XYZ file of C-alpha atoms in Angstrom:
697
model
C 48.691 68.423 -26.333
C 48.809 64.717 -27.205
C 45.454 64.878 -29.010
C 46.492 67.934 -31.044
C 49.784 66.295 -32.004
C 47.924 63.175 -33.174
C 45.496 65.211 -35.277
C 47.958 67.587 -36.942
C 51.069 65.428 -36.845
C 49.870 61.956 -37.827
C 46.914 62.821 -40.055
C 44.337 61.248 -37.722
C 40.896 62.811 -38.156
C 38.610 61.798 -35.255
C 34.826 62.120 -35.523
C 33.350 65.238 -33.965
C 31.517 63.334 -31.231
C 34.644 61.696 -29.806
C 35.834 64.773 -27.898
C 32.539 65.425 -26.068
C 32.266 61.709 -25.206
C 35.751 61.741 -23.681
C 34.878 64.904 -21.754
C 31.606 63.432 -20.418
C 33.304 60.214 -19.277
C 36.125 62.169 -17.673
C 33.849 64.527 -15.727
C 31.508 61.714 -14.684
C 34.425 59.613 -13.458
C 35.896 62.564 -11.553
C 32.590 63.136 -9.777
C 32.375 59.438 -8.949
C 35.831 59.565 -7.339
C 35.274 62.871 -5.550
C 36.365 61.446 -2.206
C 39.466 59.766 -3.606
C 42.008 62.297 -4.932
C 44.015 59.762 -6.936
C 40.935 58.403 -8.723
C 39.649 61.912 -9.355
C 42.972 63.010 -10.875
C 43.161 59.887 -13.015
C 39.723 60.593 -14.505
C 40.495 64.285 -15.084
C 43.551 63.514 -17.209
C 41.463 62.466 -20.259
C 39.678 65.819 -20.043
C 42.739 67.513 -21.542
C 42.756 64.923 -24.322
C 39.069 65.642 -24.973
C 39.645 69.399 -25.111
C 42.497 68.911 -27.567
C 40.359 66.702 -29.802
C 37.451 69.148 -29.771
C 39.619 72.214 -30.367
C 41.395 70.524 -33.292
C 38.131 69.334 -34.826
C 36.584 72.798 -34.549
C 39.605 74.518 -36.094
C 39.749 72.116 -39.027
C 36.019 72.466 -39.659
C 35.989 76.268 -39.430
C 39.145 76.883 -41.498
C 38.280 76.785 -45.182
C 41.066 78.768 -46.835
C 40.967 78.396 -50.611
C 44.506 77.573 -51.740
C 45.346 78.268 -55.362
C 45.729 74.927 -57.098
C 48.569 75.920 -59.433
C 50.394 78.799 -61.061
C 48.214 81.371 -62.777
C 48.606 84.695 -64.561
C 45.480 86.675 -63.795
C 44.201 90.193 -63.319
C 42.967 90.685 -59.769
C 40.943 93.343 -58.051
C 41.022 93.602 -54.293
C 41.536 95.625 -51.139
C 44.946 96.339 -49.633
C 45.144 94.958 -46.089
C 48.872 95.326 -45.396
C 51.848 96.991 -47.059
C 55.568 96.404 -46.529
C 58.711 97.689 -48.235
C 61.888 95.651 -48.548
C 65.510 96.804 -48.571
C 65.417 97.202 -52.383
C 62.457 99.568 -52.289
C 59.926 97.024 -53.560
C 56.454 96.896 -52.051
C 54.751 93.756 -50.822
C 50.976 93.940 -50.495
C 48.603 91.627 -48.696
C 45.372 91.818 -50.682
C 41.840 90.668 -50.016
C 40.792 89.399 -53.445
C 37.384 90.644 -54.570
C 37.394 89.570 -58.226
C 39.559 87.873 -60.863
C 39.316 88.238 -64.608
C 41.085 87.178 -67.793
C 40.836 84.456 -66.781
C 38.077 84.245 -64.222
C 39.280 81.756 -61.612
C 36.741 79.206 -60.437
C 38.700 78.759 -57.171
C 40.132 82.216 -56.425
C 42.107 82.582 -53.186
C 40.530 84.938 -50.689
C 43.811 86.577 -49.692
C 47.132 86.832 -51.538
C 50.543 88.414 -51.045
C 51.963 90.186 -54.081
C 55.447 91.647 -54.584
C 55.506 94.751 -56.824
C 58.906 95.621 -58.294
C 57.665 98.269 -60.744
C 57.836 101.887 -59.729
C 54.504 103.232 -58.602
C 52.915 105.405 -55.983
C 52.480 103.282 -52.886
C 48.891 102.206 -52.302
C 47.360 103.160 -48.978
C 45.837 100.678 -46.558
C 42.266 100.065 -47.649
C 42.945 101.210 -51.231
C 41.847 99.162 -54.221
C 44.475 97.033 -55.933
C 43.927 96.312 -59.643
C 46.592 94.757 -61.802
C 48.033 91.749 -63.589
C 49.842 89.312 -61.308
C 51.520 85.930 -61.450
C 50.310 83.780 -58.550
C 51.314 80.397 -57.202
C 50.288 78.304 -54.207
C 52.564 78.025 -51.164
C 55.418 75.610 -51.746
C 55.475 72.155 -50.251
C 58.393 70.594 -48.357
C 61.770 70.737 -50.112
C 62.462 67.120 -49.112
C 60.608 64.249 -47.396
C 60.192 65.163 -43.755
C 60.828 68.845 -44.377
C 58.730 71.834 -43.372
C 55.519 72.218 -45.369
C 55.261 75.876 -46.364
C 51.527 75.488 -47.014
C 50.729 74.696 -43.363
C 50.813 78.164 -41.797
C 49.333 80.074 -44.792
C 46.342 77.725 -44.737
C 45.483 78.646 -41.156
C 46.429 82.306 -41.675
C 44.035 82.584 -44.622
C 46.638 83.291 -47.331
C 45.919 81.201 -50.410
C 48.597 82.336 -52.867
C 51.836 84.265 -53.268
C 53.189 85.978 -56.330
C 54.474 89.062 -58.076
C 53.018 91.760 -60.269
C 53.476 92.020 -64.025
C 53.721 95.783 -64.143
C 52.530 98.401 -61.674
C 49.000 98.314 -60.270
C 46.455 100.771 -61.565
C 46.306 104.102 -59.718
C 43.812 103.830 -56.889
C 41.254 106.235 -55.542
C 41.244 107.159 -51.886
C 40.319 104.259 -49.605
C 36.863 104.096 -48.147
C 35.912 103.454 -44.565
C 38.622 101.638 -42.646
C 38.142 99.065 -39.925
C 39.939 98.959 -36.595
C 42.723 96.681 -37.795
C 43.229 98.767 -40.919
C 43.660 101.863 -38.751
C 46.242 99.932 -36.732
C 48.002 98.949 -39.973
C 48.121 102.617 -41.017
C 49.587 103.526 -37.632
C 52.192 100.798 -38.077
C 53.201 102.265 -41.444
C 53.348 105.766 -39.972
C 55.634 104.635 -37.148
C 57.839 102.758 -39.620
C 58.132 105.857 -41.825
C 59.104 107.986 -38.813
C 61.788 105.458 -37.864
C 63.234 105.269 -41.378
C 63.225 109.064 -41.658
C 65.790 109.131 -38.844
C 67.666 105.949 -39.848
C 67.176 105.273 -43.590
C 69.446 102.216 -43.638
C 69.657 98.737 -42.140
C 69.476 100.191 -38.633
C 66.066 101.674 -39.390
C 64.883 98.364 -40.845
C 65.849 96.413 -37.715
C 64.489 99.142 -35.420
C 61.158 98.952 -37.267
C 61.148 95.156 -36.793
C 61.681 95.594 -33.053
C 59.072 98.331 -32.623
C 56.246 97.532 -35.025
C 57.054 94.111 -36.460
C 58.028 95.199 -40.015
C 60.724 92.745 -41.111
C 60.568 93.087 -44.889
C 63.222 95.820 -45.051
C 66.010 93.934 -43.249
C 68.944 93.298 -45.637
C 69.837 89.672 -46.302
C 73.387 89.974 -44.964
C 72.200 91.331 -41.607
C 69.518 88.667 -41.268
C 71.993 85.936 -42.229
C 74.568 87.110 -39.658
C 71.946 87.211 -36.910
C 70.646 83.769 -37.883
C 74.118 82.171 -37.928
C 74.913 83.573 -34.474
C 71.583 82.507 -32.970
C 70.326 86.086 -32.652
C 67.551 85.898 -35.247
C 64.976 85.574 -32.458
C 65.413 89.290 -31.673
C 63.892 90.186 -35.059
C 60.528 88.588 -34.257
C 58.456 90.263 -31.566
C 58.102 87.452 -29.064
C 58.287 86.738 -25.353
C 61.692 88.398 -25.014
C 60.374 91.732 -26.319
C 57.038 91.491 -24.514
C 58.735 90.734 -21.204
C 61.120 93.671 -21.607
C 58.321 96.098 -22.483
C 56.143 94.869 -19.604
C 59.048 94.970 -17.154
C 60.157 98.457 -18.180
C 56.591 99.758 -17.947
C 56.093 98.293 -14.489
C 59.431 99.693 -13.329
C 58.636 103.167 -14.668
C 55.115 103.286 -13.184
C 56.126 101.914 -9.777
C 59.083 104.276 -9.598
C 56.879 107.238 -10.486
C 54.356 106.369 -7.772
C 57.122 105.708 -5.233
C 58.474 109.207 -5.884
C 55.363 110.584 -4.132
C 55.123 108.996 -0.654
C 51.538 110.145 -0.141
C 50.456 108.237 -3.251
C 52.614 105.221 -2.491
C 50.972 104.847 0.922
C 47.416 105.012 -0.455
C 47.650 103.265 -3.827
C 48.679 99.714 -4.669
C 51.557 100.646 -6.930
C 52.276 97.065 -7.974
C 48.780 96.470 -9.323
C 48.585 99.872 -10.995
C 51.900 99.111 -12.693
C 50.560 95.708 -13.796
C 47.475 97.334 -15.369
C 49.674 99.882 -17.160
C 51.993 97.113 -18.377
C 49.017 95.115 -19.643
C 47.766 98.124 -21.610
C 51.182 98.896 -23.118
C 51.869 95.271 -24.088
C 48.344 95.064 -25.548
C 49.111 98.084 -27.738
C 52.463 96.511 -28.650
C 50.647 93.316 -29.623
C 48.238 95.182 -31.911
C 51.068 97.183 -33.424
C 53.134 94.082 -34.175
C 50.434 92.739 -36.472
C 48.970 89.305 -37.054
C 51.951 87.281 -35.872
C 51.626 83.884 -34.218
C 54.692 84.273 -31.998
C 53.501 87.690 -30.815
C 50.046 86.309 -30.031
C 51.458 83.537 -27.872
C 53.800 85.922 -26.103
C 51.010 88.351 -25.290
C 48.829 85.563 -23.880
C 51.652 84.495 -21.600
C 52.405 88.054 -20.436
C 48.690 88.769 -19.892
C 48.317 85.686 -17.680
C 51.368 86.605 -15.633
C 50.213 90.199 -15.185
C 46.764 88.889 -14.279
C 48.417 86.813 -11.573
C 49.905 90.005 -10.138
C 46.449 91.606 -10.032
C 45.025 88.714 -7.976
C 48.053 88.595 -5.663
C 49.485 85.405 -7.059
C 53.127 84.753 -8.068
C 53.715 85.727 -11.691
C 56.715 83.576 -12.636
C 55.355 80.101 -12.008
C 55.211 76.983 -14.115
C 51.453 76.923 -13.506
C 51.140 80.192 -15.419
C 53.326 78.855 -18.212
C 51.091 75.780 -18.491
C 47.917 77.907 -18.449
C 49.322 80.145 -21.195
C 50.200 77.095 -23.317
C 46.709 75.649 -22.868
C 45.039 78.950 -23.794
C 47.125 79.237 -26.955
C 46.414 75.621 -27.933
C 42.679 76.098 -27.389
C 42.678 79.271 -29.522
C 44.992 77.952 -32.263
C 45.557 74.198 -31.899
C 47.711 74.020 -35.040
C 50.266 76.287 -33.340
C 51.537 73.297 -31.371
C 53.209 71.976 -34.530
C 55.127 75.188 -35.264
C 58.731 75.913 -34.361
C 57.878 79.243 -32.724
C 55.433 77.666 -30.256
C 57.719 74.797 -29.374
C 60.861 76.885 -28.989
C 59.236 79.769 -27.108
C 57.482 77.574 -24.552
C 60.513 75.286 -24.223
C 62.722 78.260 -23.376
C 60.114 79.781 -21.045
C 59.453 76.539 -19.169
C 63.165 75.863 -18.758
C 63.906 79.393 -17.525
C 60.967 79.529 -15.108
C 61.808 76.057 -13.813
C 65.445 77.053 -13.296
C 64.357 80.283 -11.590
C 62.157 78.279 -9.221
C 65.008 75.899 -8.422
C 67.355 78.817 -7.753
C 64.763 80.528 -5.538
C 64.391 77.396 -3.424
C 68.145 76.958 -3.196
C 68.813 80.602 -2.304
C 66.424 80.667 0.658
C 68.396 81.548 3.736
C 71.259 83.000 1.737
C 71.971 86.567 2.817
C 70.525 89.340 0.627
C 73.085 91.906 1.755
C 75.407 91.805 -1.241
C 78.108 94.239 -2.263
C 77.767 96.094 -5.596
C 80.564 93.984 -7.063
C 78.873 90.716 -6.109
C 75.550 92.031 -7.430
C 77.163 92.845 -10.788
C 78.765 89.394 -10.848
C 75.375 87.768 -10.199
C 73.825 89.746 -13.066
C 76.567 88.663 -15.488
C 76.344 85.053 -14.347
C 72.546 85.211 -14.598
C 72.696 86.405 -18.218
C 75.191 83.666 -19.061
C 73.230 80.896 -17.363
C 69.896 82.104 -18.822
C 71.333 82.042 -22.334
C 72.799 78.598 -21.714
C 69.497 77.206 -20.402
C 67.400 78.747 -23.182
C 69.861 77.577 -25.846
C 69.933 74.027 -24.522
C 66.131 73.889 -24.221
C 65.514 75.082 -27.786
C 68.379 73.219 -29.513
C 66.431 69.976 -30.226
C 63.594 71.941 -31.829
C 65.982 74.059 -33.915
C 67.664 70.904 -35.183
C 64.333 69.191 -35.878
C 62.775 72.091 -37.790
C 65.801 73.759 -39.390
C 68.497 71.026 -39.382
C 70.842 73.721 -38.131
C 73.016 74.121 -35.026
C 74.771 77.276 -33.829
C 77.082 76.001 -31.068
C 78.568 79.444 -30.484
C 75.167 81.146 -30.322
C 75.602 81.147 -26.552
C 78.500 83.580 -26.862
C 76.534 85.897 -29.153
C 73.491 85.854 -26.889
C 75.555 86.561 -23.769
C 77.100 89.581 -25.467
C 73.966 90.868 -27.221
C 71.243 90.267 -24.627
C 72.402 93.050 -22.259
C 72.606 95.460 -25.185
C 68.999 94.750 -26.143
C 67.728 94.554 -22.562
C 69.312 97.692 -21.124
C 69.981 99.844 -24.174
C 67.988 99.192 -27.338
C 64.550 98.133 -26.041
C 64.221 100.854 -23.338
C 65.068 103.465 -25.953
C 62.627 101.819 -28.399
C 59.819 102.248 -25.874
C 60.905 105.836 -25.260
C 60.965 106.589 -29.007
C 57.316 105.566 -29.403
C 56.367 107.759 -26.434
C 58.261 110.701 -27.961
C 56.731 110.384 -31.444
C 53.606 112.463 -30.663
C 55.988 115.282 -29.680
C 58.170 114.874 -32.758
C 61.208 114.123 -30.589
C 61.698 110.453 -31.496
C 65.181 111.144 -32.896
C 66.427 111.673 -29.329
C 65.892 107.947 -28.725
C 66.307 106.559 -32.241
C 69.816 107.900 -32.787
C 71.213 106.077 -29.702
C 69.292 102.962 -30.836
C 71.292 103.157 -34.073
C 74.539 103.172 -32.109
C 73.476 100.064 -30.230
C 72.407 98.308 -33.432
C 75.740 99.170 -35.101
C 77.470 97.416 -32.225
C 75.186 94.361 -32.543
C 75.696 94.195 -36.338
C 79.476 94.385 -35.993
C 79.479 91.716 -33.335
C 77.126 89.414 -35.280
C 79.148 89.661 -38.494
C 82.432 89.058 -36.670
C 81.103 86.025 -34.798
C 79.378 84.648 -37.916
C 82.676 84.802 -39.806
C 84.635 83.213 -36.951
C 82.071 80.661 -35.748
C 79.616 79.760 -38.539
C 76.712 77.437 -37.939
C 76.399 74.176 -39.802
C 73.836 71.663 -40.986
C 73.409 68.685 -38.685
C 70.973 66.519 -40.603
C 67.583 65.324 -39.454
C 66.357 63.907 -36.180
C 63.169 61.881 -35.993
C 59.880 62.798 -34.361
C 60.347 60.056 -31.738
C 63.648 61.577 -30.646
C 62.041 65.001 -30.377
C 59.240 63.572 -28.215
C 61.837 62.015 -25.900
C 63.691 65.317 -25.576
C 60.373 67.078 -24.851
C 59.568 64.615 -22.049
C 63.048 65.190 -20.637
C 62.516 68.963 -20.683
C 59.104 68.715 -18.986
C 60.467 66.481 -16.219
C 63.405 68.787 -15.566
C 61.246 71.926 -15.579
C 58.141 70.814 -13.703
C 59.506 68.360 -11.137
C 60.817 69.761 -7.856
C 61.849 66.542 -6.119
C 64.499 63.970 -6.919
C 62.033 62.576 -9.467
C 63.557 65.005 -11.972
C 66.428 62.518 -12.312
C 63.957 60.434 -14.272
C 64.636 62.883 -17.127
C 67.870 61.021 -17.812
C 65.967 58.050 -19.281
C 64.131 59.919 -22.084
C 67.275 61.958 -22.770
C 69.373 58.854 -23.333
C 66.583 57.194 -25.307
C 66.212 60.262 -27.520
C 69.936 60.276 -28.278
C 69.919 56.571 -29.069
C 66.959 56.971 -31.418
C 68.549 59.746 -33.462
C 68.792 58.108 -36.894
C 72.193 57.488 -38.385
C 73.187 59.993 -41.054
C 72.037 58.823 -44.463
C 71.781 60.502 -47.819
C 69.379 59.673 -50.630
C 70.826 58.932 -54.041
C 69.039 61.884 -55.545
C 66.363 64.433 -54.670
C 64.129 66.473 -56.960
C 62.095 69.605 -56.251
C 58.367 69.620 -56.912
C 58.727 71.986 -59.894
C 61.242 69.585 -61.528
C 63.663 72.476 -62.004
C 66.172 71.379 -59.370
C 67.688 67.906 -59.109
C 70.656 66.883 -56.988
C 72.405 63.532 -57.490
C 74.218 62.935 -54.199
C 77.446 60.983 -53.768
C 78.635 59.046 -50.735
C 80.866 61.946 -49.693
C 78.041 64.480 -49.944
C 79.204 65.989 -53.210
C 76.399 66.926 -55.548
C 75.761 66.799 -59.267
C 73.206 69.533 -59.933
C 70.834 69.753 -62.861
C 71.941 73.310 -63.598
C 74.863 75.559 -62.742
C 72.681 78.006 -60.847
C 70.367 75.933 -58.661
C 67.687 77.493 -56.508
C 69.710 78.471 -53.431
C 66.714 78.406 -51.102
C 65.960 74.790 -52.013
C 69.598 73.738 -52.190
C 70.355 75.201 -48.739
C 67.594 73.057 -47.249
C 69.006 69.962 -48.941
C 72.474 70.886 -47.718
C 71.377 71.113 -44.074
C 69.133 68.042 -44.135
C 71.574 65.738 -45.935
C 74.853 67.403 -44.875
C 75.940 68.063 -48.445
C 79.152 69.656 -49.605
C 78.803 73.415 -50.182
C 78.222 74.808 -53.656
C 81.279 75.972 -55.546
C 82.232 79.613 -55.347
C 81.402 80.116 -59.019
C 79.083 78.320 -61.377
C 82.096 76.937 -63.282
C 83.233 75.054 -60.147
C 79.971 73.098 -59.879
C 79.462 69.661 -61.365
C 76.243 69.431 -63.351
C 74.274 67.017 -65.511
C 75.608 66.368 -69.001
C 73.176 67.978 -71.426
C 72.890 67.188 -75.112
C 70.038 67.610 -77.571
C 67.673 68.986 -74.880
C 68.221 65.985 -72.573
C 70.327 66.158 -69.412
C 71.742 62.986 -67.912
C 73.542 61.795 -64.782
C 74.142 58.565 -62.855
C 73.513 57.939 -59.170
C 76.183 56.362 -56.965
C 74.550 52.952 -57.445
C 74.513 53.303 -61.222
C 70.877 54.298 -61.823
C 70.474 56.455 -64.912
C 68.629 59.744 -64.386
C 67.511 61.800 -67.385
C 65.699 65.143 -67.536
C 64.025 67.156 -70.265
C 61.475 69.896 -70.647
C 60.440 68.813 -74.145
C 57.444 66.507 -74.485
C 58.682 65.034 -77.768
C 61.682 63.607 -75.900
C 59.512 61.607 -73.507
C 59.804 58.321 -75.412
C 63.569 58.576 -75.689
C 63.859 59.308 -71.966
C 61.774 56.271 -71.042
C 63.892 54.011 -73.283
C 67.308 55.215 -72.113
C 66.902 55.987 -68.387
C 65.918 54.281 -65.161
C 64.314 57.486 -63.856
C 62.836 59.860 -66.433
C 61.991 63.413 -65.359
C 59.858 65.558 -67.658
C 59.281 69.174 -66.634
C 55.878 69.155 -68.305
C 52.485 67.720 -67.416
C 51.530 64.927 -69.829
C 48.682 62.618 -68.931
C 50.902 59.558 -69.182
C 52.261 58.510 -65.774
C 54.387 55.451 -66.545
C 56.906 54.246 -69.091
C 56.385 51.059 -71.075
C 60.065 50.262 -70.554
C 59.550 50.047 -66.788
C 61.459 53.238 -66.059
C 60.051 55.435 -63.321
C 58.437 58.554 -64.778
C 58.262 61.835 -62.857
C 56.338 64.741 -64.346
C 54.821 67.960 -63.093
C 51.552 66.079 -62.838
C 52.979 63.371 -60.567
C 55.151 65.800 -58.583
C 52.100 67.933 -57.951
C 50.663 65.039 -55.948
C 53.862 63.853 -54.276
C 55.768 67.097 -53.781
C 59.561 66.839 -53.721
C 60.820 63.272 -54.077
C 63.955 61.544 -52.788
C 65.401 58.261 -54.063
C 66.464 56.013 -51.183
C 67.967 52.561 -51.198
C 65.963 49.954 -49.340
C 66.130 46.232 -48.854
C 65.428 44.589 -52.142
C 65.914 47.707 -54.263
C 65.191 51.407 -54.209
C 62.110 53.515 -53.600
C 60.964 57.057 -54.289
C 59.886 58.770 -51.056
C 57.255 61.539 -51.464
C 57.234 64.587 -49.211
C 53.421 64.947 -49.266
C 51.253 62.239 -47.625
C 49.058 60.734 -50.285
C 45.987 61.061 -48.074
C 46.013 64.823 -48.567
C 45.627 66.863 -45.398
C 43.487 70.009 -45.474
C 46.369 72.348 -46.347
C 47.331 70.157 -49.325
C 43.936 69.298 -50.756
C 44.414 71.951 -53.439
C 46.849 69.505 -55.052
C 43.911 67.354 -56.129
C 41.794 70.292 -57.356
C 41.646 71.264 -61.046
C 44.477 73.480 -62.238
C 43.621 77.169 -62.514
C 42.161 78.481 -65.731
C 44.718 79.987 -68.091
C 44.814 83.129 -70.130
C 45.031 81.097 -73.326
C 41.465 79.985 -72.651
C 40.008 83.349 -73.710
C 37.129 83.159 -76.105
C 37.766 84.179 -79.723
C 37.236 87.857 -80.269
C 38.096 88.876 -76.706
C 40.558 91.723 -76.395
C 43.884 90.578 -74.977
C 45.213 92.232 -71.828
C 48.028 94.662 -72.348
C 51.290 93.052 -71.296
C 49.730 89.607 -70.815
C 51.260 86.501 -72.306
C 48.799 83.699 -73.045
C 50.688 80.776 -71.610
C 49.726 77.823 -69.427
C 50.723 77.661 -65.799
C 54.024 76.260 -64.540
C 52.245 73.324 -62.954
C 50.499 72.266 -66.100
C 47.466 74.519 -65.939
C 45.613 72.884 -68.752
C 42.786 70.506 -69.298
C 44.075 69.367 -72.693
C 45.377 65.834 -72.672
C 49.109 66.428 -73.240
C 49.436 70.195 -73.013
C 52.859 71.117 -71.562
C 53.500 73.567 -68.806
C 56.225 76.096 -69.578
């Protein structure tokens, strides 16, 4: 774990031979100290470090996703791998790109995701996609220290996102489909059957729970679930896998127990474990290529395997083995919020369960029904409290968001999902071959109506709020505290107090930059001492602005655009002053560049000229410079101020496309070529031009 964190978190790139050398020294030292357990254990510790180094090196060397190096309007031809439909009826296709033309891209991405708003007959899985699209690379962090949206797409193989300019050409029937394409077709079929019974938000959430389709969930439902800390139910993860495995084992064991002659001859527990492994394996395939689902299935498979070899299933050893397997398969997963939060919650819950089991030894098992019900209610409450406390530092670190009343929502909603919605979801899939799925789906809708009502009411009464940023060192301290509390069984667990206190002390004091600018130069926020913002425009990008609001604890946007304070714009130049008096000026006209440099301390030009500095000494930010730095924040430091980039200037693998040539543009067609219907010959938004001072639109 430490080696992987160093490689993916600090930018360290060790030579390929270092891991095997560490492993050789570790194994040789362990053999040398075979008769001395302490020496043997001490030499085996570096073996984990060696495995982490080797796994990280192999993944970085074998992952060669081509990321689009800028915005491009291009006609693509490819094969449809996945299809989703959102709540507005638009289709989103994941396409394996086979060819590009007009222009022909020299660095075409191998896989793209395209949103099609135009009406058209939905393309089948495996069909050929041909059409004009507008593509762009994954976005970088919205602020220094923020989440890099290029990280996961790089390892998932997706090199660009975009939207169509018109409907795709009608496609012929798909050819031969592979195994995963057949699974994708089955996923679509199940989703269609669900929406046929519930063609509203209930059907969208039910499809997310059953087959992993989340595109159709309305924004208001997703927002209410996120504010109340219930968004985790929308992603098929350990919670869903555990429920499906548990329900399958209960059903199979109960069925065998109903026939005493079979129960006496067969090992019902192991048969139930095999059945649960098969059902959860099918559930994993159905849920699609999802990192959280993959990790959850690995964990469930290890625990069910423990049952088959007569070992305890719920042990911290199994949790550790599952984490190691996932990190060996996908080392980069360690840096993701889903990995950290899922294993933090699992380790805390299993550790607490072990502590309770040791404490409850000798306590009578003969409980009345009332006391049993009370224990169940208390167990749900305590489990939600433990899981919420274990995941809170990671939620704050990754999302700068806290939902203090999420405990209440989880206590109320968890029983509904555990004993009502998920059992019926499993039953609905079993009933689909008989055409009787409505018998289970209709009651699922009732349960979801109750959850939606509860989530909206709690979100209105107890909203979440931005809490600012915590540093990586603080997060490491909290992680050490969690590991000590979960894995230690003796009084040594009191040692967890030290890293907890240290982590709290190292949380940086709240500070706000004087201004922050997005990497497309279309959004700028000048921030006051009180958190009030002067925006570049009256309608800022809400997705970007919400991230700034949480990270820097900014005042909320006004209810209407007339309530928002913006830059003063005159003669195609917009101006504002920071709280320390620095003059900030913005324009999207190249001919205004000289005037900006002469009259501002920070000049922002939403174009891509070759010039990168002002003769007046003013700091110049353009699309060309922002392409390298990503979003930039202005922070006061001793002796002056400094612009902090969000992208390390020694580009990591998932950001190396920032130094590649910009994509070819449609305006580069040779004379005499026929123009594409509906195409507009314009350069890319990130300055897709090789001419010296050609602007980007």
